[in-house]
Structure formats: structure tokens, C-alpha cells
Short mmCIF file of C-alpha atoms and ligand atoms in Angstrom, two decimals:
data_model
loop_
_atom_site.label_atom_id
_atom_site.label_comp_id
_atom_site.label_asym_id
_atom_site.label_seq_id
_atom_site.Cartn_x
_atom_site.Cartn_y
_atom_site.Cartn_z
CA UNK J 390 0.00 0.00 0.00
CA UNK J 391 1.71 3.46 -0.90
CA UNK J 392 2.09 5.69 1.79
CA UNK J 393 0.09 8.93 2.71
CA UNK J 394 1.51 11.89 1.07
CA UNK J 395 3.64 14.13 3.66
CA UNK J 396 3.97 17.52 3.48
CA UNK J 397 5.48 20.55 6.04
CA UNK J 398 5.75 23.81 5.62
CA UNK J 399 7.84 25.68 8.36
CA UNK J 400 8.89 28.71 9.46
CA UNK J 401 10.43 30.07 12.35
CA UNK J 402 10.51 34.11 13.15
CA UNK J 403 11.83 36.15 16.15
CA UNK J 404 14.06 35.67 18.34
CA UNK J 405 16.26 38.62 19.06
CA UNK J 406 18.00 38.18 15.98
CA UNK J 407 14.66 38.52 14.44
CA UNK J 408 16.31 36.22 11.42
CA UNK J 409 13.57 34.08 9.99
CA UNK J 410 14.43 30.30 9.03
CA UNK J 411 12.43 28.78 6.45
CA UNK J 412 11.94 25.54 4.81
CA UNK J 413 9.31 23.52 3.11
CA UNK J 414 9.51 19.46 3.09
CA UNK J 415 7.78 17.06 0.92
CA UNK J 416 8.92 13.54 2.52
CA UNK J 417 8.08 11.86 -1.10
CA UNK J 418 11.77 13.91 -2.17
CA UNK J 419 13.69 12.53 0.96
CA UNK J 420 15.57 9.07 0.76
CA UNK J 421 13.40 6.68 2.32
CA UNK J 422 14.78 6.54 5.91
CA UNK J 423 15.35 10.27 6.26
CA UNK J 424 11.15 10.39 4.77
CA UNK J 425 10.47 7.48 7.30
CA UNK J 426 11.80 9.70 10.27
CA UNK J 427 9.84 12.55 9.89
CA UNK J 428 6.88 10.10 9.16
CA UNK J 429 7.06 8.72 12.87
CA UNK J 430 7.37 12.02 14.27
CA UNK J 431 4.57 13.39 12.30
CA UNK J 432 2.84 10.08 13.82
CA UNK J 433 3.31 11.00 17.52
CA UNK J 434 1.62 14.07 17.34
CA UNK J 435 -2.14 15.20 18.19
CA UNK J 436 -2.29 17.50 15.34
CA UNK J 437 -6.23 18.63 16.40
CA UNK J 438 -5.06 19.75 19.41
CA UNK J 439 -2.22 21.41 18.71
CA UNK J 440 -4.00 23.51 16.08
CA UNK J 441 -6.95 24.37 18.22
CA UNK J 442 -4.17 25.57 21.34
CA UNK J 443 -4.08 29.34 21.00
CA UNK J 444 -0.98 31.59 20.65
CA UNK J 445 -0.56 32.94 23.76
CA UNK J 446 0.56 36.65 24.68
CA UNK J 447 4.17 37.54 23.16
CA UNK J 448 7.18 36.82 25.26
CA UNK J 449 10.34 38.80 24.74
CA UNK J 450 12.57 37.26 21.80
CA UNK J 451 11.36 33.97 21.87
CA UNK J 452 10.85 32.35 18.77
CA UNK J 453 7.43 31.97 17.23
CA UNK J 454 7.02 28.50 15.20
CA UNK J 455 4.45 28.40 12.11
CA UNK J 456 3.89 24.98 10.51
CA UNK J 457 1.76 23.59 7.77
CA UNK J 458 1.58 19.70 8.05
CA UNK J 459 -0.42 18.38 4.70
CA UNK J 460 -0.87 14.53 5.48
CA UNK J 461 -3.25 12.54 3.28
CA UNK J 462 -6.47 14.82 3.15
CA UNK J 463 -5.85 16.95 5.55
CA UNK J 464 -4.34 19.98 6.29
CA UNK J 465 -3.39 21.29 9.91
CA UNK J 466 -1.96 24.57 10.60
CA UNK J 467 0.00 25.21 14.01
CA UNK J 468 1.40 28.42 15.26
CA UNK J 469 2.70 28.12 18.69
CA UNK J 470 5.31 30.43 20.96
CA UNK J 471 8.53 28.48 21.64
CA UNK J 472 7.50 28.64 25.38
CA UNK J 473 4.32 26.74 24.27
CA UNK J 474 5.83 23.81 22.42
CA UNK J 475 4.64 20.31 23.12
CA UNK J 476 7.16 17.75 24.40
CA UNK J 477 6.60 15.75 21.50
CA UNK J 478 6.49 18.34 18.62
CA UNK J 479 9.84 19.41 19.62
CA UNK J 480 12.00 16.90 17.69
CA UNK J 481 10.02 17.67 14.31
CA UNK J 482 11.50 21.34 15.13
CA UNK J 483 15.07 20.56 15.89
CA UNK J 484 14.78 18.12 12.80
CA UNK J 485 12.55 21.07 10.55
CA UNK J 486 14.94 24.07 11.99
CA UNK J 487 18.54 21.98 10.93
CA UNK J 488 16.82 21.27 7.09
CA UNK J 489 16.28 25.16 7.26
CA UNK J 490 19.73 26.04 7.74
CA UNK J 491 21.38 23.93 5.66
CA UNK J 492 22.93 26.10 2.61
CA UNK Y 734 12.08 19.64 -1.41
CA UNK Y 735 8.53 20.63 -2.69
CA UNK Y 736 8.92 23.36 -5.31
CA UNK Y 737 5.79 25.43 -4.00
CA UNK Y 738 7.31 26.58 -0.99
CA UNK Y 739 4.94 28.99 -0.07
CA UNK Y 740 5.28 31.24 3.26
CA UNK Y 741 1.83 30.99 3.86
CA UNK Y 742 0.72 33.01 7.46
CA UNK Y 743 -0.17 30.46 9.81
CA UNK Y 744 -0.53 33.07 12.93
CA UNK Y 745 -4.39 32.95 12.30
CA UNK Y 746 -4.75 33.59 16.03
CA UNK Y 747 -3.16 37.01 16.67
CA UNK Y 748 -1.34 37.06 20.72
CA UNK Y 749 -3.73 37.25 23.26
CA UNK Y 750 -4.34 41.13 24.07
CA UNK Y 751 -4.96 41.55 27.52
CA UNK Y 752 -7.78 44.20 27.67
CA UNK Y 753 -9.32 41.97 24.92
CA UNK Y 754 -9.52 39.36 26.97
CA UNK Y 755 -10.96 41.55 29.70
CA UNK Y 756 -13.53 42.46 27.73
CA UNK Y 757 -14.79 39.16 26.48
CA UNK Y 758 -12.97 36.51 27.89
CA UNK Y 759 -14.41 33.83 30.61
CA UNK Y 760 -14.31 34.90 34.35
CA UNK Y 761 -11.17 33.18 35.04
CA UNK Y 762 -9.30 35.04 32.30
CA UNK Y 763 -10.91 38.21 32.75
CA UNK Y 764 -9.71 38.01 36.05
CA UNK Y 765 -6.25 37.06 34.91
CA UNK Y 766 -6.17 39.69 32.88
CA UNK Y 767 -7.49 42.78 35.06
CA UNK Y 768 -5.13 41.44 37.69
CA UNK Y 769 -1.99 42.18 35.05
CA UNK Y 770 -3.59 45.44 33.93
CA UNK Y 771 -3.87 47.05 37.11
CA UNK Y 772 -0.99 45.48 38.60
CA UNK Y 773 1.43 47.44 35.73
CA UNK Y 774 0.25 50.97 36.72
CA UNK Y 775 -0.60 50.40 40.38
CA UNK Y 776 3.14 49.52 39.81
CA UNK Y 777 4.23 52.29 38.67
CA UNK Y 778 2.22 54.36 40.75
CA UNK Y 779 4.34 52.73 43.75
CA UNK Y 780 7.70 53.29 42.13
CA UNK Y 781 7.21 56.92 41.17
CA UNK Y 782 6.43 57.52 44.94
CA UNK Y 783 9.45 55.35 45.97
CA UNK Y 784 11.83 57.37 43.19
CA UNK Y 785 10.71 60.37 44.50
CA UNK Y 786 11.08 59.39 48.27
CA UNK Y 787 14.77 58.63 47.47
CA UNK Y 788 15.71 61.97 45.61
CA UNK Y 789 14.33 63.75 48.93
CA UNK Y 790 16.56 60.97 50.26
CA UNK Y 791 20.21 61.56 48.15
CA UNK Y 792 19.29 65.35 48.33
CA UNK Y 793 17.94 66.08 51.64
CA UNK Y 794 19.95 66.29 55.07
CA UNK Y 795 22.00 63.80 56.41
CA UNK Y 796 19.94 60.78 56.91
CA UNK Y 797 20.74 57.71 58.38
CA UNK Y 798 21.64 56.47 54.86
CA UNK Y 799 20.19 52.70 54.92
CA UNK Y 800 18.42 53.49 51.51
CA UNK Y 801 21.73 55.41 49.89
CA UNK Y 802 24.02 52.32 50.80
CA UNK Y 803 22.20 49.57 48.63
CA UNK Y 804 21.82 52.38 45.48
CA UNK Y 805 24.32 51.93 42.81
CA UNK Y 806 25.30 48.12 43.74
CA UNK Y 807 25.45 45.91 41.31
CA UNK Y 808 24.07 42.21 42.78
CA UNK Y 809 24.84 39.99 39.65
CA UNK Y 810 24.46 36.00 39.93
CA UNK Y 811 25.55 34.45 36.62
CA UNK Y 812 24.40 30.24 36.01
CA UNK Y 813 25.44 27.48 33.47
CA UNK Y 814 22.56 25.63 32.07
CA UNK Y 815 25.19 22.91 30.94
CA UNK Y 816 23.74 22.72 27.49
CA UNK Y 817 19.92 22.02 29.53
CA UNK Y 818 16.81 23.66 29.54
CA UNK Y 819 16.17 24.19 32.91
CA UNK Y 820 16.69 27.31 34.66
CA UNK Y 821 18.33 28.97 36.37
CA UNK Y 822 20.76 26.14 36.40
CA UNK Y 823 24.31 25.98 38.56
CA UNK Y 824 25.80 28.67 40.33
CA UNK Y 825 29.08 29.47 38.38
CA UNK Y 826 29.73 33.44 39.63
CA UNK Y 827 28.50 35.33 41.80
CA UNK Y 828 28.75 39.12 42.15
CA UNK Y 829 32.56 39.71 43.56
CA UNK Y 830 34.51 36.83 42.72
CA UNK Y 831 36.84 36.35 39.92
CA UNK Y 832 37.03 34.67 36.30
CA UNK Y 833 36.74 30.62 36.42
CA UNK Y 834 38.27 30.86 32.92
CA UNK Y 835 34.67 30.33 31.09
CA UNK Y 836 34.01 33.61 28.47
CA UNK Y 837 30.33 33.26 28.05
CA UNK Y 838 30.35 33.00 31.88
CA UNK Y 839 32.84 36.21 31.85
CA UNK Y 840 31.12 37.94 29.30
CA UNK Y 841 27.88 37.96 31.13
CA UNK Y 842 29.30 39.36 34.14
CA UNK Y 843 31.00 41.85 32.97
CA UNK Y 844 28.28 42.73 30.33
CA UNK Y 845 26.06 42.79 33.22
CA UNK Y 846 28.18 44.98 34.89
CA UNK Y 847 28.34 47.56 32.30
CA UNK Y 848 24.54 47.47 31.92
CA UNK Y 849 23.66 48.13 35.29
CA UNK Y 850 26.75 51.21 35.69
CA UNK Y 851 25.02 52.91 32.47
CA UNK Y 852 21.29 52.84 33.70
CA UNK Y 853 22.91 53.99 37.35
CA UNK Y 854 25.64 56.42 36.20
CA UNK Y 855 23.42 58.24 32.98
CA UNK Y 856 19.94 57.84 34.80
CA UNK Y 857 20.28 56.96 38.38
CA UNK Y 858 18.23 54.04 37.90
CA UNK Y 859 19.19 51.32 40.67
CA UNK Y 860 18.63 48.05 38.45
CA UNK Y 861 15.69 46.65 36.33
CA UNK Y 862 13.01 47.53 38.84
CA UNK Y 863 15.25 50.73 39.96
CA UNK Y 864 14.89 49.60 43.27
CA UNK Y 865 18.09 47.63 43.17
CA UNK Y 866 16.74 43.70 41.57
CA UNK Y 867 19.25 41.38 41.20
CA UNK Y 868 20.55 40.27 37.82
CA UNK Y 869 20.55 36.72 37.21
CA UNK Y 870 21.65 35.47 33.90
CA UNK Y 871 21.79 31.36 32.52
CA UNK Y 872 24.50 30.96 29.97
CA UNK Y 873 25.27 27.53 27.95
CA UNK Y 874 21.17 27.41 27.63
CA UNK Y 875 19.97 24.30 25.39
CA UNK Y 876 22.31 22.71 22.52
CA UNK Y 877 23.56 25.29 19.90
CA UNK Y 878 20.68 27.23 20.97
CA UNK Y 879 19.84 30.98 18.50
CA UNK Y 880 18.87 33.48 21.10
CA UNK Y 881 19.20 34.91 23.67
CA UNK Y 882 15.72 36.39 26.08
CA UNK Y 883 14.61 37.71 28.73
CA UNK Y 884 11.88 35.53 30.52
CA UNK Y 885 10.17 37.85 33.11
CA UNK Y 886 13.03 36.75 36.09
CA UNK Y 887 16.56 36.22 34.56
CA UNK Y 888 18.10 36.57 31.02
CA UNK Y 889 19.20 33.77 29.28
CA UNK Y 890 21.86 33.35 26.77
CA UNK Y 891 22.83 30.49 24.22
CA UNK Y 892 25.84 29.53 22.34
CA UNK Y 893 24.80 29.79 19.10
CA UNK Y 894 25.41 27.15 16.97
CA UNK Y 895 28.64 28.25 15.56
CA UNK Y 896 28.09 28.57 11.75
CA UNK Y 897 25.29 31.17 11.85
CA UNK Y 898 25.64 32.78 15.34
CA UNK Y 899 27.99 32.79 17.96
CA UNK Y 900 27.26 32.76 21.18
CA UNK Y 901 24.66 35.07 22.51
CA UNK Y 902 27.05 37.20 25.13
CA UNK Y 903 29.74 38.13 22.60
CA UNK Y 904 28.03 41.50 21.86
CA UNK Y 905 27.28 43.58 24.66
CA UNK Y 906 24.47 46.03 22.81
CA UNK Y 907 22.83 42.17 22.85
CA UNK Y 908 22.88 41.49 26.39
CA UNK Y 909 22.12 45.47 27.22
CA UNK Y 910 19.18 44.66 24.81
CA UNK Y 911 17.68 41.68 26.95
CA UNK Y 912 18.03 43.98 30.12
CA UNK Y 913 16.05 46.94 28.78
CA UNK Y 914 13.54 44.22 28.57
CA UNK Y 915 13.14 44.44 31.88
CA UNK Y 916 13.35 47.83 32.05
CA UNK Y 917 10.60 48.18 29.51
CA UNK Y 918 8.15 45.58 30.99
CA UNK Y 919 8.90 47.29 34.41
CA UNK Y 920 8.09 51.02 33.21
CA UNK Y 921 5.91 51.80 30.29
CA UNK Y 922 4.93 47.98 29.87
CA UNK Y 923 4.28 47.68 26.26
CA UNK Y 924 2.31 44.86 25.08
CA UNK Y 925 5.18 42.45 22.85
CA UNK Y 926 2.75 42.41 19.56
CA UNK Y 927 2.78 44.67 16.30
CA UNK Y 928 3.46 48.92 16.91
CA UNK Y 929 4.02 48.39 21.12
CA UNK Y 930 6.17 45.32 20.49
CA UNK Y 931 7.90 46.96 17.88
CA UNK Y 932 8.46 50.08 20.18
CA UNK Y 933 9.56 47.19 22.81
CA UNK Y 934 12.41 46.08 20.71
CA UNK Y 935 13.34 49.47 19.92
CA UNK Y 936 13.79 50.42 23.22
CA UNK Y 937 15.76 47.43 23.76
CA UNK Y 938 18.46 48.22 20.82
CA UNK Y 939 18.60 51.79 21.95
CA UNK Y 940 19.51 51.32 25.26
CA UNK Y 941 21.51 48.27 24.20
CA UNK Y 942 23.32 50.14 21.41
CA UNK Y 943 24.03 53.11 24.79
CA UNK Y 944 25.15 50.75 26.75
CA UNK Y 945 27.82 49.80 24.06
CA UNK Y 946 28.48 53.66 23.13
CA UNK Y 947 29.09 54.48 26.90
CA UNK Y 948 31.68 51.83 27.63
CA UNK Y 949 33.44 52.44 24.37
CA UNK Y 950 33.19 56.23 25.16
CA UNK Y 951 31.89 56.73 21.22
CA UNK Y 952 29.79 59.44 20.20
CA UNK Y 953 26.68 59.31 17.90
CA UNK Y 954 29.16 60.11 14.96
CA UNK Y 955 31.97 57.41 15.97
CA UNK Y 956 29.17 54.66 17.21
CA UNK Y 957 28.42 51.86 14.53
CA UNK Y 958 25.00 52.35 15.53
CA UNK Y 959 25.07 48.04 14.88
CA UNK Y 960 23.09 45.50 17.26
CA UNK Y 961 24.82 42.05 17.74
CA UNK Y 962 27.35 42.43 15.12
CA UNK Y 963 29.90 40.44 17.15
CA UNK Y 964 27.73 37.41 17.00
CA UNK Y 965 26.93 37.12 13.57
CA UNK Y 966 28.41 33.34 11.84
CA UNK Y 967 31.78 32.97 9.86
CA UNK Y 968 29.25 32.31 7.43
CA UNK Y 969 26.51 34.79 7.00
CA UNK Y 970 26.81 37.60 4.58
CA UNK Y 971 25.83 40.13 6.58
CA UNK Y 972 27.68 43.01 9.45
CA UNK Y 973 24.92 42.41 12.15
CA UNK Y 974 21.20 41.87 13.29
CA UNK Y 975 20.22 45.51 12.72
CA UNK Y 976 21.63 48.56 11.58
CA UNK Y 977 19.85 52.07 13.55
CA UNK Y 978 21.38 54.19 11.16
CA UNK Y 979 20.53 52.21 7.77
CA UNK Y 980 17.60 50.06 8.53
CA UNK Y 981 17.56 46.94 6.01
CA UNK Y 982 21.11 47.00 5.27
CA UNK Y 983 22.61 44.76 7.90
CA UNK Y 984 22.73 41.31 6.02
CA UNK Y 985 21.77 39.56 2.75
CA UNK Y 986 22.48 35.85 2.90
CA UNK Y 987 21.20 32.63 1.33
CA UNK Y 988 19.69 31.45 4.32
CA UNK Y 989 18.34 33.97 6.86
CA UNK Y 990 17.48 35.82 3.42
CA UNK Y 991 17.55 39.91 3.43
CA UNK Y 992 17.54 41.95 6.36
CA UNK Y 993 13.84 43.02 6.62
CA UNK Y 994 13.76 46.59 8.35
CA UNK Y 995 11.76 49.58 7.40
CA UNK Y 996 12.94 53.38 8.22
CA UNK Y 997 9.95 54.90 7.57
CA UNK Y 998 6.35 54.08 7.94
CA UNK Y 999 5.69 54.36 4.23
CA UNK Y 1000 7.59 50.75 4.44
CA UNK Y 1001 6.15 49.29 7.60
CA UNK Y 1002 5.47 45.73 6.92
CA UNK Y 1003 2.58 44.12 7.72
CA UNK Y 1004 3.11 40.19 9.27
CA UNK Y 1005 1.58 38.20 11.64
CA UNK Y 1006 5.03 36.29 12.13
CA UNK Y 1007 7.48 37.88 15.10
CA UNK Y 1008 4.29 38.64 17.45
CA UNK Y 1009 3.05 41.20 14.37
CA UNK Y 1010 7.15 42.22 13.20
CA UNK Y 1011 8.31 43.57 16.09
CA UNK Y 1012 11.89 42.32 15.29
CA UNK Y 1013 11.01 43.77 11.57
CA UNK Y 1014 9.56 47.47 12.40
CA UNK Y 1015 11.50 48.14 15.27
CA UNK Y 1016 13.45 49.65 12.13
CA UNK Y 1017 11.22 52.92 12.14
CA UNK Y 1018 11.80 54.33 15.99
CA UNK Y 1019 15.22 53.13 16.02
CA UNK Y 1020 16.23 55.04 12.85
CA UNK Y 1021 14.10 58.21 14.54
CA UNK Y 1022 16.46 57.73 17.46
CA UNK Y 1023 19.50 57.61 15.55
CA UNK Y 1024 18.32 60.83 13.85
CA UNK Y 1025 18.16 62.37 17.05
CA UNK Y 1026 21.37 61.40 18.44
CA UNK Y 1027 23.49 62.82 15.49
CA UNK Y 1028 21.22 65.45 15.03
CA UNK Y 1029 22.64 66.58 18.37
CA UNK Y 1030 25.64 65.33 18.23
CA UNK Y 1031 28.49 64.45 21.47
CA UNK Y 1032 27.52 61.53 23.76
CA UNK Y 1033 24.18 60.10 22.31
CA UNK Y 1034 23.10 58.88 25.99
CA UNK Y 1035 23.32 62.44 27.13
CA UNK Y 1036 20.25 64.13 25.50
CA UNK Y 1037 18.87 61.96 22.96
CA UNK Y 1038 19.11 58.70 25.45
CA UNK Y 1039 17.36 60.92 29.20
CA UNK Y 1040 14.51 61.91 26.13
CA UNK Y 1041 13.74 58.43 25.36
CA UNK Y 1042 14.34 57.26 28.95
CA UNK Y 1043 11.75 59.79 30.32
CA UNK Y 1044 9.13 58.96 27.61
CA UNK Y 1045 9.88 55.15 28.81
CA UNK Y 1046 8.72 56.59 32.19
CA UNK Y 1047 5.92 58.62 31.27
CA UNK Y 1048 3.20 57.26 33.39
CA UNK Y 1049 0.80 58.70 30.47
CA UNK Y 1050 2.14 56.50 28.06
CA UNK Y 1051 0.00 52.84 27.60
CA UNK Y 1052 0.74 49.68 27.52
CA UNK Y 1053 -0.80 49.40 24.26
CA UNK Y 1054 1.24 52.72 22.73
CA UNK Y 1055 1.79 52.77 19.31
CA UNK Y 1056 4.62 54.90 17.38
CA UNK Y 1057 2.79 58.05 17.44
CA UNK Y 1058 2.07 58.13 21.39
CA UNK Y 1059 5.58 57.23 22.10
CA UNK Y 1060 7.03 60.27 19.62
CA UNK Y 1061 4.40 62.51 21.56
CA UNK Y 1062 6.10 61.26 25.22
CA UNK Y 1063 9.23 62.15 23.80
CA UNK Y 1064 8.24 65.91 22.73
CA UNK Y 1065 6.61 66.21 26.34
CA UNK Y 1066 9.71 64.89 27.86
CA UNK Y 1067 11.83 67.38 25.51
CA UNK Y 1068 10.05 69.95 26.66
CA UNK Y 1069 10.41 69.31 30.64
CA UNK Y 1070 14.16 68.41 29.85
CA UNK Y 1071 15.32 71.23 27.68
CA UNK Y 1072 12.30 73.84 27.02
CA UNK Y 1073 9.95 73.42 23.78
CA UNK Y 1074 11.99 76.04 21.86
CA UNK Y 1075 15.83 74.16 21.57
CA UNK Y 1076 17.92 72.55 19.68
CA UNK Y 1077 16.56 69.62 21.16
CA UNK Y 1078 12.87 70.25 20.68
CA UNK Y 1079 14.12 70.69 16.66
CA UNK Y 1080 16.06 67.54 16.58
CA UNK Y 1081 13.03 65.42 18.71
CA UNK Y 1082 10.32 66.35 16.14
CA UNK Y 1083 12.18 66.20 12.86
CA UNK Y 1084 13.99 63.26 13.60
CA UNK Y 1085 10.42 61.56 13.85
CA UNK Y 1086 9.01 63.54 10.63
CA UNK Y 1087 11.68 62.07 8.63
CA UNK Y 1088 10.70 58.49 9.56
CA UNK Y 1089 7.19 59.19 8.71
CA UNK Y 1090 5.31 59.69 12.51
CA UNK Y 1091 3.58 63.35 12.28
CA UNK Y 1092 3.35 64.56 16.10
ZN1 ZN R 647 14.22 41.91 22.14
#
């Protein structure tokens, strides 16, 4: 059975360098185990909730994360202040913000 | 990589503002909420009482002193996160005792140091909360962690990751920045989302950029008027964050992209990244600042930085300010300072006409 399309759009802004990263990952482009990584942590997460949590009041130069995850059918947006991050959304933004950097 | 890559804005929910929530939120938020809005001008209520209570204090006759002893003493703690999250983390200095060898460690200290002698020696202010807070500061937070913030209680600093940035205490307008956020927060309290978090930031690189000028002994025409230019990457094309004097100009690199700023409001940039752009449109006061400071020339901290300080303290100005209500705190301050009809009065409202905010 092929697998679900994968899709992630990401962007992180402030900070007090106020430098924004950027990067955009379809996991059909990524060799299989690298596509098969983000796949499982993609899997952990309750996207619902996390969309529905509101951004809370700004906090000094923390960062502010937006992501777009397009899996199968759906589409879930998620903007949430670094202070706010779930435990286990965290290593899809080390993983999203190291992609972003790369020249 | 997808070839669409779209920066589509995902903030759909703007930051929670407070005296939205206390107008239509549930009874435990509104209560929340009222509790944080009174709280920041019954605050400042207090401290204008207590600031005047010490200048009778300083000036008066000989007292028994108690109050003059603990003015203009610096009570710094600096930790080491050890590449953790939690904070504050280990003691590694405390204030009076020497180098362990560590720079970050160092360079907090003494950065602190030099913070805390410019708000004291240019404005008498005794610390964050002028009544003499301690400074705390975490170093070595998270692994090859971007930033550096102040989180209500303590700053916190990161190493950087080496390629992009360096570590966060290798420029000191950076760590003067993260203090004035405590300075802000504790004064005019300015909400951290679009025009008052952009004036937030500002105030942060102004007094940060001072702070720099002062122990450097530059004036406006000899300062690089640069934040965080020390802790920009081997590998980014760029000379720092920000410039104050050319807003936009300060980098242009493959990944972090083009520096973003606007000097004038015909450019200010509409986002709902950055808590509304307050990183971007910062630009705008700090170039009106800048104006001001060369417009008058010497020591930039001396006139142009006890304008912006008294606005800062003008309990008239709002949490919710926006450009135009901070440029009028700065003409009233002006014209306490200096008289309406000066140099400085000249300087104050054309440096803000050429960025676009009409007094
Ligand atoms: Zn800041």
C-alpha cells in the first residue's frame, strides 16, 4: 500500500535576531529513511489539538514557530510560541529548523 | 524539497491582548487579565512615589543612609545551564569573585556589569526595577541554541550554533538589549505584539546600542550604531542583526534571506510572524532615534538617550502605545528636559518627521 503523502511547511521568526528560518519538506523527495523519520514524528503528534491551542501573549525574543503539516487529506496549521511547544512536537522542530539552515 | 514553498501566514490567532480578553474573555481570564492590567500601573504608581522618596533621600539632610548604601550596587548572579533547559541552572559566579576561565560565563558578568553602571551612572536608575533587583543570567542554555531572552526573572543566553551565530554574550548592545527588557516591561509595559512590540524592541536596541556607546566612550558620529554584530556566523553575509542608522542594510544571505527593516512608515510591513514584526519594524523608531542622536551630536546617551528614557517613564504612556504616542512622550519629555523652543525640541520632532510619525 503506498504511503500517505507528507507535506510541512515551516517557518520560524523572532528571536532577538529577528532572522527568519524557512523551509518547506515534501517527505516523497527525501531518501526513504530520512522520509520514514519525519513520518514517525509526524505520527506522535495530536495535530487537532495542537491547532486548536491558541498563541498565547508575546514573550520577549522567543521564537514563534508556524507549521503547515499536509498529510493525506488533511491539512493542519500550528502556530505556537517556543514557550508553548509540546514535548513531543519538539524533535520535528530541531529536525525542521537543521533542514532550514542547511545552505 | 517541494517546489511550492509557499510562506503561507499560519498566525491565524493574533497574541492574546490583555484588555481583549478583559472584555470578552471567561471569568477566570478576565480576572487574569485585570489582575496584570492594574498590577502594571498600580506599579508604577508605587515606584514613582518610591523614586521620589529617594531623591528627597540623596538630596535632603544627612539621613541615616540605609536606603543610599544599597543604590548603585550591582548584585549579579551568573548560572550554566550545561547545554539544559532548565533554569536557572548551577551557580558558576556570583557578584565579587573572579574569572573561572569560562568567556560566556565572563562575558555575562562583565556585560552585566556595564549594563547596570550605564542605567545607574546616565539615569540613576538602581537596576531593572530601579529599586536595586538582582541580575541573574543562565549561559550555555539548550544545545547550539539561537537566542538569547529575557523571561520575566533572569536573562538567558545560548551559544549559538557556531556557523550562523555565535554565542549570545559576545556583543554587549545584545545582552544590554535583553536587560532593557526588563526595564521596559517594568516602566511603560508595552504589550510584545505589532506597533508596542515593535516600540519594545526598539527600546531594547537603543539602550543596548548606549550601553555599548558608553563603555566604548563613542559618540553618535563614531558609534556603529550596529546590534549584535559580534555574534553574527563565519558564514553569514551580513555586518549584524540591525543597523539604527541604515535600517535593512545589515545582512543579505542565502539562508536567513535579506535583512527586513523599514525606516519609515511608508515601508512598515505588515506580518503576523514575530508577534506582528516587532523584530522587523522596530526599524522605524530606532532610525528616529538615531536621527536624534546625530542630530545633536556628542555623547548620544546624554540628550537623545534621558529623552527616550523619560518617555519610557511617562506614566501617560500605555501599555498598548503605538509609534505616534511614544514620539508625543518624547516631545513632552523634551520639553520638561530642555524647554519646547531648543535645539533639542528641533532635533526630537524632525527626527520623527523624517521616519514618517507626524506629532
Ligand atoms: Zn528583544
Amino acid at each position: 500500500m503506498p504511503e500517505q503523502r507528507l507535506k510541512i511547511d515551516f517557518k520560524r521568526s523572532g528571536g532577538v535576531t529577528g532572522m527568519q528560518l524557512t523551509t518547506c519538506v515534501d517527505v516523497d523527495d527525501l531518501p526513504e529513511d530520512e522520509g520514514q523519520t519525519v513520518r514517525d514524528m509526524v505520527e506522535q503528534l495530536d495535530l487537532e489539538q495542537m491547532s486548536q491551542q491558541p498563541s498565547g501573549a508575546g514573550a520577549p525574543d522567543r521564537f514563534v514557530y508556524e507549521l503547515r503539516i499536509e498529510q493525506g487529506e488533511r491539512t493542519v496549521d500550528v502556530c505556537l510560541g517556543e514557550a508553548e511547544l509540546p514535548e513531543d512536537l519538539r524533535p520535528l522542530v530541531r529536525d525542521l529548523e537543521k533542514r532550514a539552515k542547511s545552505r | 524539497m517541494c517546489n511550492n514553498c509557499r510562506n503561507p501566514l499560519y498566525c491565524i490567532v493574533p497574541p492574546i491582548i490583555l484588555d481583549r480578553i478583559a472584555r470578552n474573555g471567561n471569568e477566570g481570564q478576565r480576572d487574569r487579565a485585570l489582575r496584570t492590567l492594574s498590577r502594571d500601573h498600580s506599579l508604577r504608581m508605587a515606584r514613582l512615589h518610591m523614586a521620589e522618596l529617594r531623591v528627597v533621600i540623596r538630596r535632603g539632610a544627612p539621613t541615616t543612609g540605609t536606603l543610599e548604601q544599597t543604590c548603585g550596587n550591582k548584585r549579579r548572579t551568573i548560572y550554566d545551564a550545561q547545554n539544559g533547559e532548565t533554569l536557572p541552572g548551577v551557580v558558576v559566579r556570583p557578584e565579587g569573585t573572579d574569572s573561572a576561565g569560562d568567556v560566556a560565563v565572563d562575558e555575562a558578568y562583565d556585560g552585566l556589569g556595564a549594563t547596570y553602571d550605564f542605567f545607574w551612572e546616565t539615569f540613576e536608575r538602581d537596576s531593572i526595577d530601579d529599586d536595586g533587583l538582582p541580575l541573574e543570567a543562565t549561559v550555555h542554555f539548550g544545545e547550539d541554541y539561537d537566542n538569547a531572552f529575557w523571561n520575566g526573572v533572569q536573562m538567558v543566553f545560548g551559544d549559538g550554533d557556531g556557523e550562523l551565530f555565535n554565542r549570545f554574550t559576545s556583543s554587549l548592545d545584545v545582552i544590554g538589549h535583553e536587560l532593557a527588557h526588563g526595564v521596559t516591561e517594568d516602566e511603560a509595559g508595552l504589550i510584545y505584539w505589532r506597533e508596542p512590540g515593535a516600540l519594545n524592541e526598539s527600546m531594547s536596541d537603543v539602550f543596548g546600542s548606549l550601553v555599548k556607546q558608553k563603555k566604548l566612550g563613542q559618540t553618535a558620529e563614531e558609534a556603529d550604531w550596529l546590534i549584535g554584530a559580534e555574534l553574527l556566523g563565519p558564514e553569514v553575509d551580513g555586518v549584524a542583526l540591525r543597523s539604527m542608522s541604515a535600517p535593512g542594510t545589515a545582512y543579505d544571505d542565502d539562508v536567513l534571506g535579506k535583512d527586513p527593516q523599514p525606516g519609515h512608515m511608508d515601508d512598515f510591513v505588515n506580518t503576523l510572524s514575530d508577534n506582528g514584526g516587532v523584530h522587523i519594524n522596530s526599524g522605524i523608531p530606532n532610525h528616529a532615534f538615531y536621527l536624534v542622536a546625530t542630530a545633536l551630536g556628542s555623547y548620544a546617551w546624554e540628550r537623545a538617550g534621558r529623552i527616550w528614557y523619560e518617555a519610557l517613564r511617562d506614566p501617560q504612556l500605555r501599555p498598548n502605545a503605538r509609534f505616534r504616542a511614544f514620539a508625543r512622550a518624547t516631545v513632552t519629555a523634551t520639553s520638561a528636559l530642555y524647554g519646547p523652543g531648543g535645539d533639542e525640541m528641533k532635533a526630537v520632532t524632525h527626527g520623527w518627521e523624517s521616519v514618517g510619525i507626524h506629532i
